[in-house]
Coordinates of C-alpha atoms in Angstrom, one line a residue:
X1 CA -9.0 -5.2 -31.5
X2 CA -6.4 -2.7 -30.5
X3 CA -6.4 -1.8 -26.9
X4 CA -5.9 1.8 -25.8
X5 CA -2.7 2.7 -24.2
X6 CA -5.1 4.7 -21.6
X7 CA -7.5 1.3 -20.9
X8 CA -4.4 -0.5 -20.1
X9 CA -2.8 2.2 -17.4
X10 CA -6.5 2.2 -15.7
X11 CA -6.5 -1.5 -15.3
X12 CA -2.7 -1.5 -14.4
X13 CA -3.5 1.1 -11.4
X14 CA -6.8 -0.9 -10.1
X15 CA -4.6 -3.8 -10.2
X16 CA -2.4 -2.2 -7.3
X17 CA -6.0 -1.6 -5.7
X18 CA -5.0 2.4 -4.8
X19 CA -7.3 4.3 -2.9
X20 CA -7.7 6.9 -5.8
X21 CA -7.2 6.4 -9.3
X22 CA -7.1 10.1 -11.2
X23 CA -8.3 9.7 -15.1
X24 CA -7.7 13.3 -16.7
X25 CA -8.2 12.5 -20.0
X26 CA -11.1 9.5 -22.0
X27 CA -11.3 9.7 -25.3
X28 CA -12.5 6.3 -26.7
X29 CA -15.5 4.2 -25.6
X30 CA -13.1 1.5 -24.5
X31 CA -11.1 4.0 -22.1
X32 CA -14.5 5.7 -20.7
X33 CA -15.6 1.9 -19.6
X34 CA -12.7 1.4 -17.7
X35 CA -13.3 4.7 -15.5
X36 CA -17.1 3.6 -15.4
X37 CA -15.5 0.3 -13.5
X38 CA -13.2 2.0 -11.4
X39 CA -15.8 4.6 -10.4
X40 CA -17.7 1.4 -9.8
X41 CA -15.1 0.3 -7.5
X42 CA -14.8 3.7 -5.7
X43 CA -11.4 4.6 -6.8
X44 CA -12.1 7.2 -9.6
X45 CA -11.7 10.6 -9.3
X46 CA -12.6 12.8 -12.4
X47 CA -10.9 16.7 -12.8
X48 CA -12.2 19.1 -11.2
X49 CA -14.2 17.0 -8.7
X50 CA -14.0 18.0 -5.7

């Protein structure tokens, strides 16, 4: 299973446990579960959120 170059940036960044992590881009079901667990966390902010 190839891993998306995205997927492994978001876990990178919660690794460093930042107060926001900013996703601008999902494309792949594997990418959108890794902002789903960040957003889980409390660290996700999506664009255009305010």
């Amino acid at each position: 299973m190839q891993v998306s170059p995205f997927v492994d940036q978001i876990r990178n960044a919660l690794r460093r446990e930042p107060s926001i992590v900013r996703v601008l881009e999902a494309q792949d079901k594997a990418t959108i579960a890794s902002c789903v667990e960040a957003a889980l966390k409390g660290r996700l902010q999506g664009q255009g959120a305010p």
